[in-house]
mmCIF file of C-alpha atoms in Angstrom:
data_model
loop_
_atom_site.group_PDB
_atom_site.id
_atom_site.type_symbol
_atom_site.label_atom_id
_atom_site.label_comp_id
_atom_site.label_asym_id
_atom_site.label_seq_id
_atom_site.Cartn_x
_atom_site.Cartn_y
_atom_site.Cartn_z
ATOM 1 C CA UNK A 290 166.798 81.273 125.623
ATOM 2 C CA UNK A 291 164.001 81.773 123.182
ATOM 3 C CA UNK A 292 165.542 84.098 121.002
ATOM 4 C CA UNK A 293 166.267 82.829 117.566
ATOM 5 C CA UNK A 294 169.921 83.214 116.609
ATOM 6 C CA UNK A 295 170.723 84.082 113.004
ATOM 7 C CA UNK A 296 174.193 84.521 112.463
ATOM 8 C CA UNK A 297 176.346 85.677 109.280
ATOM 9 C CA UNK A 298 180.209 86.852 107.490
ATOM 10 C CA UNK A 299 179.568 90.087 109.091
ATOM 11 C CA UNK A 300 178.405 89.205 112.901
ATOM 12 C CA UNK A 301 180.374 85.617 113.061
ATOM 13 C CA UNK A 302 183.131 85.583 115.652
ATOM 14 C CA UNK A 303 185.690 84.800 113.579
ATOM 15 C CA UNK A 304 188.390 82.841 115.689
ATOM 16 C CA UNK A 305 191.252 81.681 112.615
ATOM 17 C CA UNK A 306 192.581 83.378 110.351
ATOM 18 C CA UNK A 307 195.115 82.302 107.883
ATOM 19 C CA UNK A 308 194.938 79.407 105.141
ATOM 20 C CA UNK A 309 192.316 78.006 107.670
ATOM 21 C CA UNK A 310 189.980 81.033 108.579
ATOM 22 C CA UNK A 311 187.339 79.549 111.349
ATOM 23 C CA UNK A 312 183.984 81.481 112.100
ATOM 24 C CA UNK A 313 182.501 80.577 114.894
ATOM 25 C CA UNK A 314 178.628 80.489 114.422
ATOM 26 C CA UNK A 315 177.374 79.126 117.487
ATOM 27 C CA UNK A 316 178.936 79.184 120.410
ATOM 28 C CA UNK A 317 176.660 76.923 123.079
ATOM 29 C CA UNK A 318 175.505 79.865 124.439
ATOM 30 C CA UNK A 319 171.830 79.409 122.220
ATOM 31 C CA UNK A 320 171.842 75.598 122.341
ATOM 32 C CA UNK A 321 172.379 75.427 126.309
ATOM 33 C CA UNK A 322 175.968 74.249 125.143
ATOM 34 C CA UNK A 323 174.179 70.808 123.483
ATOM 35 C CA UNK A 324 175.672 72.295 119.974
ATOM 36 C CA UNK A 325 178.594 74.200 118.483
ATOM 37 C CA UNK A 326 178.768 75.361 114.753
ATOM 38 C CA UNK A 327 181.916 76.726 112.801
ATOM 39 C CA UNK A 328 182.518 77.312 109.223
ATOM 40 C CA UNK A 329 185.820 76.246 108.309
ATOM 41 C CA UNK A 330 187.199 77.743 104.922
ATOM 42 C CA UNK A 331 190.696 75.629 103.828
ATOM 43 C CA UNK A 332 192.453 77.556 100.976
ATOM 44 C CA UNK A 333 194.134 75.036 98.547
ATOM 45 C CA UNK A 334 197.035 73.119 99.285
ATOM 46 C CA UNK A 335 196.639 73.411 103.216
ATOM 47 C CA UNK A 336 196.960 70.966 105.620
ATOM 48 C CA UNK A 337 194.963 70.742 108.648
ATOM 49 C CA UNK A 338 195.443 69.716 112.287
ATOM 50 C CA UNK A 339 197.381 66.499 113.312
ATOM 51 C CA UNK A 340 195.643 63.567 113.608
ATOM 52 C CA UNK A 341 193.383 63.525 116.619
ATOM 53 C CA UNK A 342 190.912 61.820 118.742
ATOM 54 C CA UNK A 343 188.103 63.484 121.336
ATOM 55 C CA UNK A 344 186.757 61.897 123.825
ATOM 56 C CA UNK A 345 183.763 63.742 124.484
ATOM 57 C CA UNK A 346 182.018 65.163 121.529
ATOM 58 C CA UNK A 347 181.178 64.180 118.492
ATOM 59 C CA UNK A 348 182.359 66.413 115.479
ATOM 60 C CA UNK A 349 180.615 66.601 112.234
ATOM 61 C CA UNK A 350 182.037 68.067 108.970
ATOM 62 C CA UNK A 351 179.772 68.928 106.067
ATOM 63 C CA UNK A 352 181.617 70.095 102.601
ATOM 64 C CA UNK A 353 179.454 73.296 101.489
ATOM 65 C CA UNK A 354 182.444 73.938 98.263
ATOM 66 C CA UNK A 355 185.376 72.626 97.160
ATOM 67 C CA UNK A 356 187.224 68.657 97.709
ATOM 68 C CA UNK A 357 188.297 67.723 101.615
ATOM 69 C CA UNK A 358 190.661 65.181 102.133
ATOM 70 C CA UNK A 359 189.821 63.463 105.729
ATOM 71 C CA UNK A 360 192.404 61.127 106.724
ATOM 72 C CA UNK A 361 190.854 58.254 109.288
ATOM 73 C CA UNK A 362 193.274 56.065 110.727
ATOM 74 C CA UNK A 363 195.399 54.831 107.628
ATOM 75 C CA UNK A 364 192.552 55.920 104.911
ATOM 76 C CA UNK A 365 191.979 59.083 103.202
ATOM 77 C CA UNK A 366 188.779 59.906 101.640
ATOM 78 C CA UNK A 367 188.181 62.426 99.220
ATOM 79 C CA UNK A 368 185.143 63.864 100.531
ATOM 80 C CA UNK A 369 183.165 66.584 97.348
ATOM 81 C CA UNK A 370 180.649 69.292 98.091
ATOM 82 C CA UNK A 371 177.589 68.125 99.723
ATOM 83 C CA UNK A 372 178.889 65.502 101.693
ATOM 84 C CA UNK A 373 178.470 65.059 105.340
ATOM 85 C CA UNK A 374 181.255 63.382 107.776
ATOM 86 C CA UNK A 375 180.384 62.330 111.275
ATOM 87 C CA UNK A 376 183.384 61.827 113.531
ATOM 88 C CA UNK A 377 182.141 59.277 116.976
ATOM 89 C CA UNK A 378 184.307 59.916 119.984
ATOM 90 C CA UNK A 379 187.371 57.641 119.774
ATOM 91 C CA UNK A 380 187.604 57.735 116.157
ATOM 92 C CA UNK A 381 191.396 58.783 114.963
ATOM 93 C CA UNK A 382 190.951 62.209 111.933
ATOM 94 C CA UNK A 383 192.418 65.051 110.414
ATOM 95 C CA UNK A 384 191.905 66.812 107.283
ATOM 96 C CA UNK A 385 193.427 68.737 104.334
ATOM 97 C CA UNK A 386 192.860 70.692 101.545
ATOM 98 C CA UNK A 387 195.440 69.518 98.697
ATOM 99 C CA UNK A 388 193.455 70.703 95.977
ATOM 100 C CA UNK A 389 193.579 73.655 93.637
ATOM 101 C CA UNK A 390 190.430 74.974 94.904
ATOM 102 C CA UNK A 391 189.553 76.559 98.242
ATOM 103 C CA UNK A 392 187.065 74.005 100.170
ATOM 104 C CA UNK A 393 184.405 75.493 102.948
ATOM 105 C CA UNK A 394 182.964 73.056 105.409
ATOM 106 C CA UNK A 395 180.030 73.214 108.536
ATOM 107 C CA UNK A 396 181.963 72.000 111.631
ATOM 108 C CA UNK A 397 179.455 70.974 114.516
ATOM 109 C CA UNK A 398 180.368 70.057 118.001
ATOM 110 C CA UNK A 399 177.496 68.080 120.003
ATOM 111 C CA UNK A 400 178.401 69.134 123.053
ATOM 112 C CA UNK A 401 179.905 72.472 121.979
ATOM 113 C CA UNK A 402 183.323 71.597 124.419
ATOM 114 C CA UNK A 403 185.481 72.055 121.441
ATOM 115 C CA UNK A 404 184.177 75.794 120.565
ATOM 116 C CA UNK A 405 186.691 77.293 123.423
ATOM 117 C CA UNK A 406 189.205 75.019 121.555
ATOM 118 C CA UNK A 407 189.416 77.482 118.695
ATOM 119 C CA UNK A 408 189.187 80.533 121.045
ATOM 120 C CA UNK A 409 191.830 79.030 122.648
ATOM 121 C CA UNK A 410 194.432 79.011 119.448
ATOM 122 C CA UNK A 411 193.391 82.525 118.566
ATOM 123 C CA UNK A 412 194.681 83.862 121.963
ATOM 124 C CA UNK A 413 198.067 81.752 121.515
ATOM 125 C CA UNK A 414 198.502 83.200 118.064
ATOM 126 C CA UNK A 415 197.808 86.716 119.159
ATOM 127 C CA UNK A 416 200.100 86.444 122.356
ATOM 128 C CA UNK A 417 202.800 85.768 119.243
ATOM 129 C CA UNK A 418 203.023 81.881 120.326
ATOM 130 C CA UNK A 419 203.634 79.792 116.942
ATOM 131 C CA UNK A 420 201.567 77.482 116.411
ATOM 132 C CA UNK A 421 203.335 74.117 116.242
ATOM 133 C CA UNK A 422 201.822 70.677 115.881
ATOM 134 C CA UNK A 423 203.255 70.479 119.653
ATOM 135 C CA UNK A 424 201.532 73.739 120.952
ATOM 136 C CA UNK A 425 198.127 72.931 119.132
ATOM 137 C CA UNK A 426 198.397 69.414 120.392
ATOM 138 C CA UNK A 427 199.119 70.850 123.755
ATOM 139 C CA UNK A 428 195.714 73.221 123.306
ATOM 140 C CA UNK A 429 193.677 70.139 122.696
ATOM 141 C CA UNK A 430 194.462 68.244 125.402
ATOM 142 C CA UNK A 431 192.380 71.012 127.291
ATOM 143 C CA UNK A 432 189.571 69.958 125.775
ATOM 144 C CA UNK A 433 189.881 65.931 125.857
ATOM 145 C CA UNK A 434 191.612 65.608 123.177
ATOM 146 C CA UNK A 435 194.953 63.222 121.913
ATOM 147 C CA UNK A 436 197.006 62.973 118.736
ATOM 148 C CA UNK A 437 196.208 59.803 116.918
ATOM 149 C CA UNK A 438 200.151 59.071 117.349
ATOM 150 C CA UNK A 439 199.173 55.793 116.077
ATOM 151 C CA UNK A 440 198.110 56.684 112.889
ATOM 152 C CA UNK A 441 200.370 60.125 111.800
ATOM 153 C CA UNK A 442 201.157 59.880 107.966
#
């Protein structure tokens, strides 16, 4: 592809929607699946997805607004605007939004495996499935990925 890809609100595919509303921005498909980009936006006082691990991609988390709370093993880190968080494969994480302000975060994917991930929950939600820490857990697995049982607050 040698197209340049510019990508918005109004033409993102938007694949959460909810206290967490997900947009996916890239998909693969302009990348030759090397990259995925969401934008996450966490309204205050949400929690996120139980702790997890992948095994093959690395995940990166940039705060554009707002606090994040990332919890890493045992640790949380209060992570402000214009901070950047690189998960490594292996590496036990989850975050949060516990604040009193909405938080908005870059999510990136190198390879973009995990993008299908999110596509994945939409169609549960929209066949009427709940989504449980069991069923999203159960999603993930699809895509190499294991709760961090070890390390569940």
């Amino acid at each position: 592809m040698t197209e340049v890809l510019i990508t918005g609100q109004d033409n993102a595919e938007v694949a959460l929607t909810g206290p967490v509303v997900l947009r996916i921005l890239e998909d693969g498909s302009a990348t030759d699946h090397r990259l995925g980009v969401a934008e996450i936006e966490v309204a205050p006082h949400t929690q996120g997805p139980p702790q997890h691990r992948h095994a093959r991609h690395d995940e990166g988390f940039y705060v554009v607004s707002g606090t994040v709370r990332f919890t890493v093993g045992t640790t949380d880190h209060d992570v402000p605007a214009r901070t950047l968080v690189m998960v490594p494969p292996g590496a036990p994480h989850t975050f949060a939004n516990p604040f009193d302000e909405p938080a908005v975060m870059l999510n990136t994917f190198t390879p973009d495996l995990y993008v299908q991930y999110f596509r994945d929950l939409r169609a549960m939600i929209e066949a009427g499935e709940p989504m449980t820490p069991s069923s999203v857990i159960e999603v993930m697995a699809r895509y190499a990925t294991t709760p961090a049982e070890d390390h569940q607050h």
